[in-house]
């Protein structure tokens, strides 16, 4: 028996050695193919970065927006490709497919689980779209083209320079790339008025798995439907999005009210549940629980109203007097100034800074369809007192308004009418704590415990989740280690993210990328013959 084990071990080592050699050969051939297609030495040095280059790690780490994925043991790409034109992306896809190289695509690097720059499959390359970041706006027609490497902040900055009465519904954090945000949906303070970012995308330019450049007309409506909220990285590389700009008044009002006593906070959050999704869609009002220091927990209610403070105060007195909003809590300003107010930015320059965060995090989310009991709100308050929750946040984002008006199957994002709000559980910790896995596990456990506690009070069959708040705990592909097909595995979390839209996404994927070239640990699977029968 020992003799047999010896030869099995030797044979395994032999296979791994040959597999490594094959990978190295594939990568070398890939680089030769790409160099030949670029055919410009100067351009090549701007586009191709191998692990041997001195700039490689700085480029890789510059857009890792969750530092827990920058530790040494995290798998690294063999190359980073930073295209400067569409043909560079086409060449990368063609060469990668020819030489069996796995590809990940990164826009801003905010993927919750790092899928845009991490892969267990080796070798893999990262297509980093940082150089494809142009923004062209047409104020007269209220449209614009935004390349995928641009950030939300850069888009806001360009809108703010041209108009005080136009805006775009997207997220709060300026360093988030438009590629991931639009591809998964895109929350923001204008979502109750105008829906998600993806609801306001009217065209796109992509490179498909065959290296073809396509726009909406060329790709067809099913394909275009899938990339707006279905996670674009499952289907193609999106190069640019054409967006519809939206109208906002020249004067909007921002405000924030804090409740520091448990009794008052619980009472106010409880009332918030009954009105936040039902008030006029001109009002976006969040509720949050967090710590102000090592001991004090408080509830905050930051909001945006599309109108003057006088109208807001009258509205709140009628609909939500429990908040106790006063004129001193409010500030009138332009919409673009409100963007800065929410991120506590002092100047427009903040919107275009590409800073890397210094805090690691783990997040989960749920959708609430019925108000949760006061006892549950009290428990949430208590859990923020835990030592591992000193930087944590529980964020309640209101739905209703336009979010309820849009059908569940209009785009792949399905969480529409019937949802009162979405609740997110976030644990943060300092980057230096990532050096010790035991230190970070306690933060993970805090989030997992809170998620488990909320099970009876959230959406069911399926328990919904937002794909832009990606969560590997919902499952990842493990094909070959069990009796399930990739489709059967992918359906486990796919219906949580996309509900009944999952089936259509699979059909689109099977049609446009039958070889499953664009894939990751939770990507949309291809349906094989065995899945059909």
Short mmCIF file of C-alpha atoms in Angstrom, two decimals:
data_model
loop_
_atom_site.label_atom_id
_atom_site.label_comp_id
_atom_site.label_asym_id
_atom_site.label_seq_id
_atom_site.Cartn_x
_atom_site.Cartn_y
_atom_site.Cartn_z
CA UNK A 1 0.00 0.00 0.00
CA UNK A 2 2.81 2.40 0.84
CA UNK A 3 4.44 1.54 -2.49
CA UNK A 4 1.20 2.40 -4.34
CA UNK A 5 0.83 5.70 -2.44
CA UNK A 6 4.41 6.58 -3.34
CA UNK A 7 3.78 6.10 -7.06
CA UNK A 8 0.46 7.96 -6.89
CA UNK A 9 2.19 10.90 -5.22
CA UNK A 10 4.95 10.84 -7.81
CA UNK A 11 2.43 10.71 -10.63
CA UNK A 12 0.52 13.69 -9.15
CA UNK A 13 3.72 15.72 -8.93
CA UNK A 14 4.49 14.79 -12.54
CA UNK A 15 1.04 15.96 -13.69
CA UNK A 16 1.26 19.22 -11.76
CA UNK A 17 4.73 19.89 -13.15
CA UNK A 18 3.57 19.34 -16.72
CA UNK A 19 0.45 21.41 -16.12
CA UNK A 20 2.59 24.28 -14.82
CA UNK A 21 4.84 24.05 -17.88
CA UNK A 22 1.76 24.09 -20.11
CA UNK A 23 0.43 27.17 -18.32
CA UNK A 24 3.75 28.97 -18.72
CA UNK A 25 3.83 28.07 -22.40
CA UNK A 26 0.24 29.26 -22.86
CA UNK A 27 1.03 32.58 -21.24
CA UNK A 28 4.15 33.07 -23.33
CA UNK A 29 2.22 32.28 -26.51
CA UNK A 30 -0.57 34.61 -25.42
CA UNK A 31 1.87 37.48 -24.95
CA UNK A 32 3.48 36.81 -28.34
CA UNK A 33 0.06 36.77 -29.98
CA UNK A 34 -0.94 40.03 -28.32
CA UNK A 35 2.36 41.75 -29.16
CA UNK A 36 1.98 40.73 -32.78
CA UNK A 37 -1.53 42.14 -32.95
CA UNK A 38 -0.63 45.42 -31.27
CA UNK A 39 2.46 45.75 -33.47
CA UNK A 40 3.67 48.95 -31.80
CA UNK A 41 6.53 48.84 -29.27
CA UNK A 42 5.56 52.13 -27.62
CA UNK A 43 1.91 51.16 -27.35
CA UNK A 44 2.78 47.66 -26.17
CA UNK A 45 4.61 49.00 -23.10
CA UNK A 46 1.46 50.93 -22.15
CA UNK A 47 -0.83 47.97 -22.62
CA UNK A 48 0.99 44.81 -21.47
CA UNK A 49 2.29 44.45 -17.91
CA UNK A 50 3.73 41.12 -16.79
CA UNK A 51 4.63 40.07 -13.26
CA UNK A 52 8.26 40.80 -14.12
CA UNK A 53 7.56 44.51 -14.68
CA UNK A 54 8.40 46.91 -11.86
CA UNK A 55 5.00 48.59 -12.22
CA UNK A 56 3.01 45.34 -12.07
CA UNK A 57 2.14 45.27 -8.36
CA UNK A 58 1.39 48.98 -8.17
CA UNK A 59 -1.06 48.66 -11.07
CA UNK A 60 -2.64 45.55 -9.55
CA UNK A 61 -3.00 47.01 -6.05
CA UNK A 62 -4.09 50.49 -7.11
CA UNK A 63 -7.69 49.38 -7.72
CA UNK A 64 -8.06 46.69 -5.09
CA UNK A 65 -10.83 48.39 -3.11
CA UNK A 66 -11.12 45.64 -0.53
CA UNK A 67 -7.63 45.28 1.00
CA UNK A 68 -8.30 41.78 2.36
CA UNK A 69 -7.69 40.61 -1.21
CA UNK A 70 -4.25 42.20 -1.46
CA UNK A 71 -2.55 39.76 0.94
CA UNK A 72 0.30 37.58 -0.34
CA UNK A 73 -1.69 34.35 -0.56
CA UNK A 74 -4.32 35.87 -2.86
CA UNK A 75 -3.91 34.49 -6.42
CA UNK A 76 -2.29 37.01 -8.76
CA UNK A 77 -2.70 37.41 -12.52
CA UNK A 78 0.22 36.52 -14.76
CA UNK A 79 -0.36 39.72 -16.70
CA UNK A 80 -2.40 42.89 -16.53
CA UNK A 81 -3.63 44.35 -19.81
CA UNK A 82 -4.49 48.06 -19.80
CA UNK A 83 -6.08 48.74 -23.20
CA UNK A 84 -5.94 52.22 -24.69
CA UNK A 85 -8.35 51.51 -27.55
CA UNK A 86 -11.12 49.06 -28.39
CA UNK A 87 -8.89 47.00 -30.69
CA UNK A 88 -6.61 46.21 -27.73
CA UNK A 89 -9.55 44.56 -25.98
CA UNK A 90 -10.48 42.67 -29.13
CA UNK A 91 -6.90 41.43 -29.53
CA UNK A 92 -6.72 40.38 -25.87
CA UNK A 93 -9.93 38.34 -26.13
CA UNK A 94 -8.87 36.67 -29.38
CA UNK A 95 -5.40 35.77 -28.09
CA UNK A 96 -6.71 34.62 -24.70
CA UNK A 97 -9.24 32.35 -26.34
CA UNK A 98 -6.68 30.97 -28.79
CA UNK A 99 -4.18 30.12 -26.04
CA UNK A 100 -6.60 29.05 -23.28
CA UNK A 101 -5.96 32.02 -21.00
CA UNK A 102 -8.63 32.92 -18.44
CA UNK A 103 -9.69 36.60 -18.34
CA UNK A 104 -11.07 38.85 -15.61
CA UNK A 105 -12.23 42.41 -16.32
CA UNK A 106 -11.77 45.29 -13.87
CA UNK A 107 -13.34 48.73 -13.97
CA UNK A 108 -13.06 50.32 -10.51
CA UNK A 109 -12.10 47.29 -8.40
CA UNK A 110 -15.00 47.48 -5.95
CA UNK A 111 -16.27 43.92 -6.43
CA UNK A 112 -17.24 42.76 -2.92
CA UNK A 113 -15.45 39.43 -3.38
CA UNK A 114 -12.65 40.62 -5.67
CA UNK A 115 -13.83 38.65 -8.72
CA UNK A 116 -12.68 41.40 -11.11
CA UNK A 117 -9.02 40.76 -10.28
CA UNK A 118 -8.86 37.33 -8.58
CA UNK A 119 -9.30 33.87 -10.10
CA UNK A 120 -8.52 30.41 -8.80
CA UNK A 121 -8.07 29.31 -12.42
CA UNK A 122 -4.47 29.63 -13.59
CA UNK A 123 -3.11 31.27 -15.55
CA UNK A 124 -5.35 34.31 -15.75
CA UNK A 125 -4.95 37.87 -16.93
CA UNK A 126 -6.77 41.00 -15.80
CA UNK A 127 -8.09 43.43 -18.39
CA UNK A 128 -7.92 46.69 -16.45
CA UNK A 129 -9.98 49.34 -18.24
CA UNK A 130 -8.50 52.36 -16.45
CA UNK A 131 -7.35 53.97 -19.72
CA UNK A 132 -10.79 53.68 -21.34
CA UNK A 133 -12.44 56.40 -19.29
CA UNK A 134 -13.65 59.11 -21.68
CA UNK A 135 -17.01 60.78 -21.01
CA UNK A 136 -18.92 62.65 -23.74
CA UNK A 137 -22.16 64.35 -22.74
CA UNK A 138 -24.87 65.82 -24.97
CA UNK A 139 -26.78 68.23 -22.73
CA UNK A 140 -29.26 69.24 -25.44
CA UNK A 141 -30.37 65.63 -26.00
CA UNK A 142 -29.85 64.62 -22.35
CA UNK A 143 -27.61 61.68 -23.22
CA UNK A 144 -23.98 60.71 -22.87
CA UNK A 145 -21.40 58.03 -23.65
CA UNK A 146 -19.33 56.83 -20.70
CA UNK A 147 -16.45 54.43 -21.15
CA UNK A 148 -16.35 51.57 -18.67
CA UNK A 149 -13.05 52.57 -17.08
CA UNK A 150 -14.53 55.85 -15.83
CA UNK A 151 -15.64 56.17 -12.24
CA UNK A 152 -18.97 57.37 -10.92
CA UNK A 153 -17.19 60.43 -9.52
CA UNK A 154 -15.71 61.30 -12.91
CA UNK A 155 -19.16 61.04 -14.49
CA UNK A 156 -20.70 63.26 -11.80
CA UNK A 157 -17.88 65.76 -12.24
CA UNK A 158 -18.50 66.07 -15.98
CA UNK A 159 -22.25 66.50 -15.47
CA UNK A 160 -21.65 69.11 -12.77
CA UNK A 161 -19.40 71.15 -15.05
CA UNK A 162 -22.08 71.38 -17.73
CA UNK A 163 -25.40 71.67 -15.92
CA UNK A 164 -27.05 72.32 -12.56
CA UNK A 165 -30.35 70.81 -13.70
CA UNK A 166 -29.18 67.43 -15.04
CA UNK A 167 -28.02 64.38 -13.12
CA UNK A 168 -27.64 60.62 -13.37
CA UNK A 169 -28.92 57.97 -10.93
CA UNK A 170 -25.86 56.12 -9.65
CA UNK A 171 -24.06 55.39 -6.39
CA UNK A 172 -22.55 57.52 -3.65
CA UNK A 173 -18.92 56.41 -3.77
CA UNK A 174 -16.92 58.31 -6.41
CA UNK A 175 -14.21 55.65 -6.96
CA UNK A 176 -16.72 52.96 -8.03
CA UNK A 177 -16.28 52.09 -11.71
CA UNK A 178 -19.27 52.49 -13.99
CA UNK A 179 -18.59 49.05 -15.50
CA UNK A 180 -19.52 47.03 -12.43
CA UNK A 181 -22.16 49.44 -11.17
CA UNK A 182 -24.16 49.63 -14.40
CA UNK A 183 -23.62 45.95 -15.16
CA UNK A 184 -25.22 44.89 -11.86
CA UNK A 185 -27.88 47.57 -11.51
CA UNK A 186 -26.65 50.63 -9.63
CA UNK A 187 -28.23 52.07 -6.45
CA UNK A 188 -28.19 55.76 -5.60
CA UNK A 189 -30.06 58.67 -4.07
CA UNK A 190 -32.14 59.11 -7.24
CA UNK A 191 -33.31 55.49 -7.45
CA UNK A 192 -36.81 56.20 -6.11
CA UNK A 193 -37.24 58.97 -8.69
CA UNK A 194 -35.56 57.42 -11.74
CA UNK A 195 -34.68 53.82 -10.94
CA UNK A 196 -31.26 52.21 -11.14
CA UNK A 197 -28.28 53.20 -13.27
CA UNK A 198 -29.02 50.22 -15.53
CA UNK A 199 -32.62 51.41 -16.00
CA UNK A 200 -31.17 54.50 -17.65
CA UNK A 201 -28.72 52.83 -20.05
CA UNK A 202 -29.94 53.10 -23.65
CA UNK A 203 -27.04 51.63 -25.65
CA UNK A 204 -23.68 49.96 -25.13
CA UNK A 205 -20.51 49.01 -26.96
CA UNK A 206 -19.03 45.62 -26.17
CA UNK A 207 -16.47 43.04 -27.23
CA UNK A 208 -17.95 39.54 -27.23
CA UNK A 209 -16.25 36.18 -26.71
CA UNK A 210 -15.29 36.05 -30.40
CA UNK A 211 -13.59 39.42 -30.19
CA UNK A 212 -16.30 41.21 -32.15
CA UNK A 213 -17.15 44.87 -31.50
CA UNK A 214 -20.93 45.24 -31.13
CA UNK A 215 -23.42 47.95 -30.20
CA UNK A 216 -27.06 47.52 -29.18
CA UNK A 217 -28.23 46.97 -32.74
CA UNK A 218 -25.44 44.51 -33.46
CA UNK A 219 -25.85 42.47 -30.29
CA UNK A 220 -29.64 42.32 -30.31
CA UNK A 221 -32.18 43.06 -27.59
CA UNK A 222 -31.75 39.86 -25.55
CA UNK A 223 -28.00 40.43 -25.25
CA UNK A 224 -28.53 44.11 -24.43
CA UNK A 225 -31.12 43.16 -21.81
CA UNK A 226 -28.70 40.74 -20.10
CA UNK A 227 -25.77 43.12 -19.62
CA UNK A 228 -27.90 45.76 -17.85
CA UNK A 229 -28.23 44.27 -14.37
CA UNK A 230 -27.23 40.67 -15.13
CA UNK A 231 -23.56 41.25 -14.46
CA UNK A 232 -21.93 42.27 -17.74
CA UNK A 233 -18.75 40.30 -17.01
CA UNK A 234 -20.65 37.03 -17.57
CA UNK A 235 -21.28 37.91 -21.21
CA UNK A 236 -18.63 40.22 -22.65
CA UNK A 237 -16.30 43.13 -22.02
CA UNK A 238 -18.41 46.29 -21.99
CA UNK A 239 -16.39 49.15 -23.45
CA UNK A 240 -18.88 51.99 -23.07
CA UNK A 241 -22.44 52.76 -21.99
CA UNK A 242 -24.82 55.28 -23.50
CA UNK A 243 -26.85 56.82 -20.70
CA UNK A 244 -29.97 58.92 -20.35
CA UNK A 245 -29.44 62.00 -18.19
CA UNK A 246 -32.30 62.95 -15.88
CA UNK A 247 -33.81 66.24 -14.77
CA UNK A 248 -33.31 67.61 -11.27
CA UNK A 249 -34.37 70.98 -9.83
CA UNK A 250 -31.70 73.64 -9.51
CA UNK A 251 -32.28 73.60 -5.74
CA UNK A 252 -32.34 70.38 -3.73
CA UNK A 253 -32.22 69.86 0.03
CA UNK A 254 -29.96 67.52 2.00
CA UNK A 255 -30.35 66.67 5.66
CA UNK A 256 -29.25 64.28 8.38
CA UNK A 257 -30.87 63.57 11.73
CA UNK A 258 -29.27 61.44 14.46
CA UNK A 259 -30.97 59.54 17.28
CA UNK A 260 -28.64 58.57 20.11
CA UNK A 261 -30.99 56.89 22.57
CA UNK A 262 -32.05 53.31 21.90
CA UNK A 263 -35.71 54.00 22.65
CA UNK A 264 -35.93 56.94 20.27
CA UNK A 265 -33.88 55.21 17.56
CA UNK A 266 -36.02 52.07 17.63
CA UNK A 267 -39.23 54.10 17.53
CA UNK A 268 -37.99 56.22 14.61
CA UNK A 269 -36.67 53.31 12.54
CA UNK A 270 -39.92 51.45 13.13
CA UNK A 271 -41.94 54.39 11.79
CA UNK A 272 -39.45 54.82 8.91
CA UNK A 273 -40.34 51.30 7.72
CA UNK A 274 -43.94 52.35 7.13
CA UNK A 275 -43.32 55.57 5.22
CA UNK A 276 -39.91 55.52 3.46
CA UNK A 277 -41.13 53.58 0.40
CA UNK A 278 -44.51 55.36 0.22
CA UNK A 279 -43.70 59.07 0.39
CA UNK A 280 -43.20 61.13 -2.77
CA UNK A 281 -40.42 59.86 -5.03
CA UNK A 282 -38.77 63.29 -4.66
CA UNK A 283 -37.57 62.06 -1.24
CA UNK A 284 -34.77 59.57 -0.61
CA UNK A 285 -34.35 58.85 3.10
CA UNK A 286 -32.02 56.17 4.42
CA UNK A 287 -31.76 54.77 7.94
CA UNK A 288 -28.42 53.60 9.37
CA UNK A 289 -27.02 52.07 12.55
CA UNK A 290 -23.37 52.51 13.46
CA UNK A 291 -20.97 53.57 16.21
CA UNK A 292 -19.76 57.11 16.75
CA UNK A 293 -16.83 55.92 18.88
CA UNK A 294 -15.82 52.84 20.85
CA UNK A 295 -18.97 52.90 22.96
CA UNK A 296 -21.84 54.92 21.52
CA UNK A 297 -24.31 53.50 18.98
CA UNK A 298 -26.60 55.83 17.09
CA UNK A 299 -29.16 55.81 14.30
CA UNK A 300 -28.84 58.32 11.48
CA UNK A 301 -31.30 59.36 8.79
CA UNK A 302 -29.49 61.03 5.88
CA UNK A 303 -31.66 62.15 2.98
CA UNK A 304 -32.05 64.03 -0.28
CA UNK A 305 -35.17 65.95 -1.28
CA UNK A 306 -35.61 67.24 -4.83
CA UNK A 307 -36.94 70.64 -3.89
CA UNK A 308 -36.61 73.51 -1.39
CA UNK A 309 -36.39 73.08 2.36
CA UNK A 310 -39.79 74.68 2.96
CA UNK A 311 -41.54 71.96 0.96
CA UNK A 312 -39.50 69.25 2.68
CA UNK A 313 -40.36 70.46 6.18
CA UNK A 314 -44.07 70.54 5.35
CA UNK A 315 -43.86 67.03 3.93
CA UNK A 316 -42.04 65.63 6.94
CA UNK A 317 -44.37 67.27 9.40
CA UNK A 318 -47.24 65.52 7.66
CA UNK A 319 -45.69 62.11 6.93
CA UNK A 320 -42.86 61.61 9.42
CA UNK A 321 -43.07 63.97 12.42
CA UNK A 322 -41.29 61.32 14.54
CA UNK A 323 -38.03 62.20 12.80
CA UNK A 324 -38.14 65.68 14.31
CA UNK A 325 -36.62 67.33 11.23
CA UNK A 326 -35.88 71.04 11.71
CA UNK A 327 -34.68 73.71 9.32
CA UNK A 328 -31.28 73.67 11.04
CA UNK A 329 -30.81 70.04 9.99
CA UNK A 330 -31.21 70.97 6.32
CA UNK A 331 -29.13 72.63 3.62
CA UNK A 332 -30.24 73.82 0.20
CA UNK A 333 -27.79 73.33 -2.67
CA UNK A 334 -27.47 72.07 -6.23
CA UNK A 335 -27.64 68.36 -7.02
CA UNK A 336 -23.90 68.14 -7.77
CA UNK A 337 -23.19 69.80 -4.41
CA UNK A 338 -25.38 67.18 -2.76
CA UNK A 339 -23.10 64.49 -4.21
CA UNK A 340 -20.19 66.09 -2.36
CA UNK A 341 -22.26 66.49 0.81
CA UNK A 342 -23.02 62.77 1.02
CA UNK A 343 -19.32 61.84 0.77
CA UNK A 344 -18.22 64.77 2.94
CA UNK A 345 -16.14 66.15 0.08
CA UNK A 346 -14.91 69.72 0.20
CA UNK A 347 -14.33 70.32 -3.53
CA UNK A 348 -15.11 68.85 -6.93
CA UNK A 349 -11.56 67.48 -7.06
CA UNK A 350 -12.65 64.72 -4.69
CA UNK A 351 -14.83 63.27 -7.44
CA UNK A 352 -11.91 62.57 -9.75
CA UNK A 353 -9.42 61.26 -7.19
CA UNK A 354 -8.72 57.55 -7.61
CA UNK A 355 -7.93 56.68 -4.03
CA UNK A 356 -7.54 53.17 -2.66
CA UNK A 357 -9.48 52.44 0.51
CA UNK A 358 -7.59 51.47 3.67
CA UNK A 359 -10.40 49.43 5.21
CA UNK A 360 -11.23 45.81 4.48
CA UNK A 361 -14.83 44.70 4.62
CA UNK A 362 -17.35 41.90 4.34
CA UNK A 363 -20.95 42.53 3.40
CA UNK A 364 -24.27 40.74 3.03
CA UNK A 365 -27.72 42.03 2.19
CA UNK A 366 -31.43 41.20 2.31
CA UNK A 367 -34.71 42.54 0.99
CA UNK A 368 -37.49 43.41 3.43
CA UNK A 369 -41.09 42.95 2.29
CA UNK A 370 -42.85 43.43 5.65
CA UNK A 371 -41.83 45.75 8.50
CA UNK A 372 -39.63 43.95 11.01
CA UNK A 373 -40.76 43.96 14.68
CA UNK A 374 -39.41 46.49 17.16
CA UNK A 375 -37.76 43.62 19.05
CA UNK A 376 -35.67 42.90 15.95
CA UNK A 377 -34.66 46.56 15.61
CA UNK A 378 -33.56 46.51 19.26
CA UNK A 379 -31.47 43.42 18.59
CA UNK A 380 -29.81 45.12 15.61
CA UNK A 381 -29.00 48.07 17.88
CA UNK A 382 -27.45 45.74 20.47
CA UNK A 383 -25.38 43.88 17.93
CA UNK A 384 -23.67 47.09 16.82
CA UNK A 385 -22.26 47.25 20.38
CA UNK A 386 -20.18 44.09 19.74
CA UNK A 387 -16.39 44.67 19.82
CA UNK A 388 -16.04 43.50 16.22
CA UNK A 389 -18.72 46.00 15.12
CA UNK A 390 -16.79 49.12 16.09
CA UNK A 391 -16.58 50.17 12.41
CA UNK A 392 -19.67 48.29 11.23
CA UNK A 393 -22.74 49.70 9.49
CA UNK A 394 -26.28 48.47 9.00
CA UNK A 395 -27.80 50.38 6.09
CA UNK A 396 -31.50 50.47 5.23
CA UNK A 397 -32.16 51.73 1.67
CA UNK A 398 -35.77 52.62 0.79
CA UNK A 399 -37.49 51.32 -2.33
CA UNK A 400 -40.89 52.33 -3.73
CA UNK A 401 -41.42 55.10 -6.26
CA UNK A 402 -39.91 54.29 -9.66
CA UNK A 403 -38.42 51.08 -8.25
CA UNK A 404 -41.96 49.71 -7.84
CA UNK A 405 -43.17 51.03 -11.19
CA UNK A 406 -40.61 49.07 -13.23
CA UNK A 407 -41.48 45.43 -13.94
CA UNK A 408 -39.31 42.67 -12.43
CA UNK A 409 -38.30 41.46 -15.89
CA UNK A 410 -37.64 44.85 -17.49
CA UNK A 411 -33.94 44.24 -16.88
CA UNK A 412 -32.31 41.32 -15.00
CA UNK A 413 -32.42 43.16 -11.64
CA UNK A 414 -35.68 41.73 -10.24
CA UNK A 415 -36.11 43.31 -6.78
CA UNK A 416 -38.91 45.76 -7.49
CA UNK A 417 -42.51 46.11 -6.29
CA UNK A 418 -43.32 44.62 -2.90
CA UNK A 419 -39.92 45.40 -1.39
CA UNK A 420 -40.06 48.04 1.32
CA UNK A 421 -36.30 48.38 1.57
CA UNK A 422 -32.97 46.63 1.23
CA UNK A 423 -30.84 46.07 4.33
CA UNK A 424 -27.10 45.67 4.17
CA UNK A 425 -24.84 44.33 6.94
CA UNK A 426 -21.27 45.56 6.67
CA UNK A 427 -18.26 44.84 8.85
CA UNK A 428 -15.12 46.93 8.36
CA UNK A 429 -11.65 46.54 9.81
CA UNK A 430 -8.20 48.05 9.40
CA UNK A 431 -6.03 46.76 6.57
CA UNK A 432 -3.20 45.73 8.89
CA UNK A 433 -5.52 43.23 10.59
CA UNK A 434 -5.57 41.16 7.38
CA UNK A 435 -2.11 39.86 8.25
CA UNK A 436 -3.70 37.59 10.84
CA UNK A 437 -6.63 35.51 9.60
CA UNK A 438 -7.83 34.92 13.16
CA UNK A 439 -8.29 38.67 13.55
CA UNK A 440 -10.47 38.93 10.45
CA UNK A 441 -12.61 35.85 11.15
CA UNK A 442 -14.37 37.59 14.02
CA UNK A 443 -15.63 40.30 11.65
CA UNK A 444 -16.84 37.68 9.18
CA UNK A 445 -18.64 35.85 11.98
CA UNK A 446 -20.38 39.05 13.07
CA UNK A 447 -21.83 39.52 9.59
CA UNK A 448 -22.75 35.84 9.24
CA UNK A 449 -24.43 35.79 12.65
CA UNK A 450 -26.47 38.89 11.85
CA UNK A 451 -27.48 37.41 8.49
CA UNK A 452 -28.60 34.19 10.19
CA UNK A 453 -30.54 36.11 12.83
CA UNK A 454 -32.48 38.01 10.15
CA UNK A 455 -33.63 34.85 8.33
CA UNK A 456 -37.26 34.87 9.57
CA UNK A 457 -37.80 38.53 8.68
CA UNK A 458 -36.54 38.84 5.10
CA UNK A 459 -37.63 37.82 1.61
CA UNK A 460 -38.17 34.10 1.06
CA UNK A 461 -38.36 31.57 -1.78
CA UNK A 462 -35.86 32.79 -2.74
CA UNK A 463 -34.09 34.83 -0.11
CA UNK A 464 -33.07 37.69 -2.39
CA UNK A 465 -29.62 39.25 -2.79
CA UNK A 466 -28.20 42.08 -4.90
CA UNK A 467 -25.54 40.94 -7.37
CA UNK A 468 -23.49 44.13 -6.87
CA UNK A 469 -23.21 43.17 -3.19
CA UNK A 470 -21.74 39.83 -4.21
CA UNK A 471 -21.46 37.18 -1.50
CA UNK A 472 -19.48 33.94 -1.90
CA UNK A 473 -21.29 32.46 1.10
CA UNK A 474 -24.29 31.97 -1.20
CA UNK A 475 -22.19 29.44 -3.11
CA UNK A 476 -19.48 29.18 -5.75
CA UNK A 477 -18.84 26.74 -8.57
CA UNK A 478 -17.36 23.45 -7.48
CA UNK A 479 -18.03 21.38 -10.58
CA UNK A 480 -16.41 17.96 -10.50
CA UNK A 481 -16.47 17.79 -6.71
CA UNK A 482 -20.14 16.76 -6.61
CA UNK A 483 -22.85 15.33 -8.85
CA UNK A 484 -24.28 18.70 -9.91
CA UNK A 485 -23.83 20.32 -13.31
CA UNK A 486 -22.60 23.90 -13.50
CA UNK A 487 -26.14 25.03 -14.30
CA UNK A 488 -27.49 23.26 -11.22
CA UNK A 489 -24.83 24.88 -9.04
CA UNK A 490 -25.24 28.33 -10.55
CA UNK A 491 -28.99 28.23 -10.02
CA UNK A 492 -28.45 28.06 -6.23
CA UNK A 493 -27.29 31.66 -6.02
CA UNK A 494 -28.54 32.75 -9.46
CA UNK A 495 -32.20 32.74 -8.38
CA UNK A 496 -31.26 34.75 -5.27
CA UNK A 497 -29.69 37.46 -7.39
CA UNK A 498 -32.08 37.34 -10.36
CA UNK A 499 -35.21 35.39 -9.31
CA UNK A 500 -37.22 34.38 -12.41
CA UNK A 501 -34.83 36.29 -14.69
CA UNK A 502 -32.13 33.69 -14.07
CA UNK A 503 -33.55 31.36 -16.73
CA UNK A 504 -33.50 34.03 -19.43
CA UNK A 505 -29.95 35.00 -18.46
CA UNK A 506 -28.86 31.38 -18.88
CA UNK A 507 -30.47 31.22 -22.32
CA UNK A 508 -28.71 34.43 -23.40
CA UNK A 509 -25.40 33.17 -22.03
CA UNK A 510 -25.76 29.85 -23.84
CA UNK A 511 -26.49 31.71 -27.08
CA UNK A 512 -23.77 34.38 -27.00
CA UNK A 513 -20.96 32.61 -25.09
CA UNK A 514 -21.56 28.85 -25.50
CA UNK A 515 -17.96 27.96 -24.58
CA UNK A 516 -18.29 29.87 -21.27
CA UNK A 517 -15.26 32.04 -22.00
CA UNK A 518 -16.43 34.82 -19.68
CA UNK A 519 -16.80 33.12 -16.33
CA UNK A 520 -16.04 33.50 -12.64
CA UNK A 521 -16.98 31.81 -9.38
CA UNK A 522 -20.60 33.03 -9.62
CA UNK A 523 -21.07 33.89 -13.29
CA UNK A 524 -24.15 32.96 -15.32
CA UNK A 525 -23.72 29.32 -16.44
CA UNK A 526 -24.19 27.81 -19.87
CA UNK A 527 -27.01 25.29 -20.20
CA UNK A 528 -25.79 21.95 -21.59
CA UNK A 529 -27.80 19.14 -23.15
CA UNK A 530 -27.96 17.24 -19.85
CA UNK A 531 -29.58 20.29 -18.19
CA UNK A 532 -32.29 20.40 -20.85
CA UNK A 533 -33.31 16.74 -20.49
#
